[in-house]
Short mmCIF file of N, CA and C and ligand atoms in Angstrom, two decimals:
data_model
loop_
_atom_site.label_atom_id
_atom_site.label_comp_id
_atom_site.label_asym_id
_atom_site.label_seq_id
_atom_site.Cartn_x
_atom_site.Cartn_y
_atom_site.Cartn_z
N UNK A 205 -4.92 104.98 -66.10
CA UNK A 205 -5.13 103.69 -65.45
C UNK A 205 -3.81 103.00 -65.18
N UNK A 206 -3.70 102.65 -64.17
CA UNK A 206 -2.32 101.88 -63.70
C UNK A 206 -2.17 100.65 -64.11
N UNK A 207 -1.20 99.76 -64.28
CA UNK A 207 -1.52 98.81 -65.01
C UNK A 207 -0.44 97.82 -64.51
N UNK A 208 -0.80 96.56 -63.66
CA UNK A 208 -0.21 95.52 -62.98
C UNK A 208 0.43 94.69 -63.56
N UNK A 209 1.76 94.47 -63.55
CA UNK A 209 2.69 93.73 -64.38
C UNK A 209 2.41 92.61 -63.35
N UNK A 210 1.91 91.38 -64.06
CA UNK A 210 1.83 90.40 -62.90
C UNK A 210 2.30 89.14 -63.68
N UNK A 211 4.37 88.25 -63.03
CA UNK A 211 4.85 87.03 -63.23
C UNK A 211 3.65 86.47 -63.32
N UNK A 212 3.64 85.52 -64.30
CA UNK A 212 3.20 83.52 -64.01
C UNK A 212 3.57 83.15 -62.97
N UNK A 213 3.09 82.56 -62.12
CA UNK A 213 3.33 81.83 -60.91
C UNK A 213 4.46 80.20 -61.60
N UNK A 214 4.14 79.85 -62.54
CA UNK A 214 4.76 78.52 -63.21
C UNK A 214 5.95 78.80 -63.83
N UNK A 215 5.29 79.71 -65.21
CA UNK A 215 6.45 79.98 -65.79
C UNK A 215 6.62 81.37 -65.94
N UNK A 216 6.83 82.33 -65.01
CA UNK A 216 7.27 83.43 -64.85
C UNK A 216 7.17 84.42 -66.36
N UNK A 217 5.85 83.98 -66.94
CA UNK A 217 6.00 85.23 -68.00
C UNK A 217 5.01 86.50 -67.59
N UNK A 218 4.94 87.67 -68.11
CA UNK A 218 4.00 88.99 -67.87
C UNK A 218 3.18 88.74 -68.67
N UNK A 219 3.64 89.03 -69.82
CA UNK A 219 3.31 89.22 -71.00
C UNK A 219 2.02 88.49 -71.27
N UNK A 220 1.78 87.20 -70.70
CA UNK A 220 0.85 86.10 -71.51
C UNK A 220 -0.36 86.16 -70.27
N UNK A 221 -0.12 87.18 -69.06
CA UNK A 221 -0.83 86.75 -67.79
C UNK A 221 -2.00 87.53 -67.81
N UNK A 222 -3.38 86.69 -67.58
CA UNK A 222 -4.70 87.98 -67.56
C UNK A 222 -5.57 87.79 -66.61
N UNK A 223 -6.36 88.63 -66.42
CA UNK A 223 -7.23 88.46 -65.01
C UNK A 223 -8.37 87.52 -65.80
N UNK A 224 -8.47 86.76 -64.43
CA UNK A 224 -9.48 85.19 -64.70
C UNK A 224 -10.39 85.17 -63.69
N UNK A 225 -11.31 86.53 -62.98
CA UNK A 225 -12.47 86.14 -62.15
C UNK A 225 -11.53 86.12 -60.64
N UNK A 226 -12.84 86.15 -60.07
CA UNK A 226 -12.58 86.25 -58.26
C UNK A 226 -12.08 84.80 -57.66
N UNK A 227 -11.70 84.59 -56.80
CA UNK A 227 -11.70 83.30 -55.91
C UNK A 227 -12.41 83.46 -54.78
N UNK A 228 -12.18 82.99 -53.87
CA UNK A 228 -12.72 82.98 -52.48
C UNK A 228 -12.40 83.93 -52.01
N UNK A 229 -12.69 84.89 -51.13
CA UNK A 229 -12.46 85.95 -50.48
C UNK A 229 -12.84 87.20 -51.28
N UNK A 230 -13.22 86.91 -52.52
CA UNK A 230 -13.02 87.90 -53.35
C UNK A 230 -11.23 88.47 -53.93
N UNK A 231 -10.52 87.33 -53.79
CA UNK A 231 -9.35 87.70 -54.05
C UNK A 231 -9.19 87.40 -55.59
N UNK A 232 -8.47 88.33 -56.33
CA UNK A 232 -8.22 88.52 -58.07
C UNK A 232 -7.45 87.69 -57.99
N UNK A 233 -7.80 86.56 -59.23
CA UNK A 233 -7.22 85.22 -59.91
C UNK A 233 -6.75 85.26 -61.25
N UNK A 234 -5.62 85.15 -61.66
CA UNK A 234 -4.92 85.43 -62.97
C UNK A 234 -4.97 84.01 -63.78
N UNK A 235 -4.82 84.14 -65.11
CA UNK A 235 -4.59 83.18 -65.61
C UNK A 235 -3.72 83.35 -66.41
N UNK A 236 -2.44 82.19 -66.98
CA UNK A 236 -1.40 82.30 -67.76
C UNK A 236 -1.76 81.56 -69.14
N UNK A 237 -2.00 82.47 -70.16
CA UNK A 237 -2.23 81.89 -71.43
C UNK A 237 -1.56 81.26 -72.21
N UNK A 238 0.27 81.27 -71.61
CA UNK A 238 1.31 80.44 -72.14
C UNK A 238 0.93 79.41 -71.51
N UNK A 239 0.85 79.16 -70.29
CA UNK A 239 0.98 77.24 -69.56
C UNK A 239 -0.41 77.43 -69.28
N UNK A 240 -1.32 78.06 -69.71
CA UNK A 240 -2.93 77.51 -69.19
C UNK A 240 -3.45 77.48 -68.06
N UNK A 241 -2.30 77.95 -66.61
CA UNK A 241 -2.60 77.71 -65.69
C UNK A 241 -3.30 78.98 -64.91
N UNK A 242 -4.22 78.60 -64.00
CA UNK A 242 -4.59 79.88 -63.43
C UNK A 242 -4.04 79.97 -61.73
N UNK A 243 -4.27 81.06 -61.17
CA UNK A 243 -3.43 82.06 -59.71
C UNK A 243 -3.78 82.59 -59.04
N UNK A 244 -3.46 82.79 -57.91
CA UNK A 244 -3.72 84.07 -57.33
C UNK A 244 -2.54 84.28 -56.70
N UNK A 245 -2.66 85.78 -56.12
CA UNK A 245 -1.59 86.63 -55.87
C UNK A 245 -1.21 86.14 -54.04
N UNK A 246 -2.65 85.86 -53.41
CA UNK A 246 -2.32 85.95 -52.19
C UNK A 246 -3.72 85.48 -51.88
N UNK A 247 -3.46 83.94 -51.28
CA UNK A 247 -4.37 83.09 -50.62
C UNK A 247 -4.53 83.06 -49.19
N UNK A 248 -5.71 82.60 -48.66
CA UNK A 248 -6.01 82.76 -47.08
C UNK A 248 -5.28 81.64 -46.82
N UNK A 249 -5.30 80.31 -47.43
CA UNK A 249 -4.71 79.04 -46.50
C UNK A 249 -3.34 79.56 -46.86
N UNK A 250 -2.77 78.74 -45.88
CA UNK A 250 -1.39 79.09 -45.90
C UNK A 250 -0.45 78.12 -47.04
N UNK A 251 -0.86 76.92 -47.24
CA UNK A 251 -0.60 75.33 -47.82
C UNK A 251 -0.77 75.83 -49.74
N UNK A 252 -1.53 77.02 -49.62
CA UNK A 252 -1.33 77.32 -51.47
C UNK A 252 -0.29 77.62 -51.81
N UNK A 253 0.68 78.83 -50.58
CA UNK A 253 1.19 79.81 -51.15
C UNK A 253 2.59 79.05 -51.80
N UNK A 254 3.27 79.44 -53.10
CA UNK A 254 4.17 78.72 -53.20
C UNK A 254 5.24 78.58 -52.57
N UNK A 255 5.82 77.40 -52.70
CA UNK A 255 6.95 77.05 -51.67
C UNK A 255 6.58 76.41 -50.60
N UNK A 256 5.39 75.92 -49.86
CA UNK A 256 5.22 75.07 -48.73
C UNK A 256 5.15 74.20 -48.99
N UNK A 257 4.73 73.59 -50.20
CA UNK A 257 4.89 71.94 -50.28
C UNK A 257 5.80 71.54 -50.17
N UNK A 258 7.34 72.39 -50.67
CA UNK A 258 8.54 71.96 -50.81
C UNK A 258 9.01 71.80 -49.03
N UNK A 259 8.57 73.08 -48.58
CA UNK A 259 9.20 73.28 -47.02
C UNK A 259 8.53 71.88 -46.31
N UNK A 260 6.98 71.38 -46.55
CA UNK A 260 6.88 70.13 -45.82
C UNK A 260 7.60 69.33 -46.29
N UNK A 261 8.24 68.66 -47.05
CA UNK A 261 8.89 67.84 -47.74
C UNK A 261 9.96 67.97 -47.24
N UNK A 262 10.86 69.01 -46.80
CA UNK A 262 12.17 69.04 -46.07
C UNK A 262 12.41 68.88 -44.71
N UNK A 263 10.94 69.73 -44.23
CA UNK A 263 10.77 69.17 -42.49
C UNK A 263 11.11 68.08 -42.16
N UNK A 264 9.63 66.99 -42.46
CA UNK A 264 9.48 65.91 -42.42
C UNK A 264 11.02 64.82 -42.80
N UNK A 265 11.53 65.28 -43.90
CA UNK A 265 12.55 64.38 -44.32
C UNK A 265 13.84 64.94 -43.10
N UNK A 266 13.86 66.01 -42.65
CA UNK A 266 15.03 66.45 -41.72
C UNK A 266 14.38 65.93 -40.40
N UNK A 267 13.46 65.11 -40.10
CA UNK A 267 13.25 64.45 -38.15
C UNK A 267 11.98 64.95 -37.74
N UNK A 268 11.11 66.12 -38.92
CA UNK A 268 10.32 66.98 -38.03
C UNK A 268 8.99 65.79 -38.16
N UNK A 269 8.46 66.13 -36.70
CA UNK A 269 7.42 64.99 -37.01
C UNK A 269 6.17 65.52 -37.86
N UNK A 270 5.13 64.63 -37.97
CA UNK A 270 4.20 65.14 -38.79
C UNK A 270 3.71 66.16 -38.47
N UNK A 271 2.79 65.80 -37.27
CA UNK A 271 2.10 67.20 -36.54
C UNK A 271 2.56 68.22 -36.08
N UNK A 272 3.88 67.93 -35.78
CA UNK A 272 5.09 69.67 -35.67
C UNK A 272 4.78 70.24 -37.23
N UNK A 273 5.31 69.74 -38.38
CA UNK A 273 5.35 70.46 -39.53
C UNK A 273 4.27 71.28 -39.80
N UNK A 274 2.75 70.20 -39.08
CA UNK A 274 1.86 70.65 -39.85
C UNK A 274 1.48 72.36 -38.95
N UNK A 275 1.70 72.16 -37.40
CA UNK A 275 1.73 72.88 -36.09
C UNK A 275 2.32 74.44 -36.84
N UNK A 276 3.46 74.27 -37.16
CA UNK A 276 4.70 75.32 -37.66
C UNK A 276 4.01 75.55 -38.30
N UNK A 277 4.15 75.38 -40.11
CA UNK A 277 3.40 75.80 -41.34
C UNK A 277 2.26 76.37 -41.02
N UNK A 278 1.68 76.14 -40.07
CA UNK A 278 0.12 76.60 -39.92
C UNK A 278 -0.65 76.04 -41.45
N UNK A 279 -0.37 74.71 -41.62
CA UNK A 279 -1.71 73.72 -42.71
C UNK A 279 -2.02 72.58 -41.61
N UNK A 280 -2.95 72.06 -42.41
CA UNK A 280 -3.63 70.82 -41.86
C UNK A 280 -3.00 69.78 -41.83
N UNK A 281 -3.36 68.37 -40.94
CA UNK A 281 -2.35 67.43 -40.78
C UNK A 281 -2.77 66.81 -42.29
N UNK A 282 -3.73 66.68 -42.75
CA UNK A 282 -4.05 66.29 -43.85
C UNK A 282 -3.70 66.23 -44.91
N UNK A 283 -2.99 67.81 -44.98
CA UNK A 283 -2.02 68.53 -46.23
C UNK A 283 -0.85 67.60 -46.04
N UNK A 284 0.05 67.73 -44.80
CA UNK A 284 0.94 66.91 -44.71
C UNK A 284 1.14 65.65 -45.28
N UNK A 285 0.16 65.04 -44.90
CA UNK A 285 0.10 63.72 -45.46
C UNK A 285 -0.10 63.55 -47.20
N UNK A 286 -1.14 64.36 -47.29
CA UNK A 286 -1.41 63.88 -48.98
C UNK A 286 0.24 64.63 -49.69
N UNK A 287 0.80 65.69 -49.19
CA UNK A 287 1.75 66.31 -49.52
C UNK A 287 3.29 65.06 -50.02
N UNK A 288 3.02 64.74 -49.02
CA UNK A 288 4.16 63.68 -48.72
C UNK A 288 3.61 62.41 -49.63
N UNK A 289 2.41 62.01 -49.94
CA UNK A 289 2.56 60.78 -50.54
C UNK A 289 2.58 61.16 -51.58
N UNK A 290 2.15 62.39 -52.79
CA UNK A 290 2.36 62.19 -53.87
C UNK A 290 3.44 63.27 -54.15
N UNK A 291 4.85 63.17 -52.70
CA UNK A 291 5.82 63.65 -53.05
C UNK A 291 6.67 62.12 -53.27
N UNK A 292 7.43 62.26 -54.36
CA UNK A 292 8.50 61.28 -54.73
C UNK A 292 8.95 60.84 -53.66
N UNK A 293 9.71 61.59 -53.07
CA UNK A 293 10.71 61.58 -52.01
C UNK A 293 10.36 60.86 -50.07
N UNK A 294 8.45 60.79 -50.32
CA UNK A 294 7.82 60.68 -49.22
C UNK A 294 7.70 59.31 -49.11
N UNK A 295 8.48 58.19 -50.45
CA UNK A 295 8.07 57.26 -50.36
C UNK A 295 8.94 55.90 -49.38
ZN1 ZN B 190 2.42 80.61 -67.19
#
């Protein structure tokens, strides 16, 4: 049996990470028993995957308007917005 070394998405451990049930699509969801948090490897929206909250947050703050960011990223204008208000920096 092959056996999937799979990071924490949070805190990057192997060791503590276990499979936690399906999500949507039928895609395998991990959970991290050090930080409690649960994962997946690879989501349909685009707005989960990590690192886009940060990238709207830099758009927007570098001139990009709302609906370009949201246009580009391929998320909702919606994401944008809630993204930005309970980002520090959006205020
Ligand atoms: Zn973790």
């Amino acid at each position: 049996m092959a056996t999937l070394e799979v990071p924490c998405r949070y805190c990057s451990q192997t060791k503590s990470v276990r499979k936690h049930g399906t999500g949507a699509n039928k895609a395998q969801r991990y959970c991290c028993l050090n930080c409690r948090k649960s994962f997946q490897l690879d989501y349909t929206y685009n707005a989960y995957h990590p690192g886009v909250k940060e990238q709207i947050v830099d758009m927007v703050m570098n001139n990009a308007g709302l609906r370009d960011t949201a246009r580009v990223l391929k998320v909702g204008f919606n994401t944008v917005l809630r993204t930005l208000k309970n980002s520090n920096r959006g205020k």
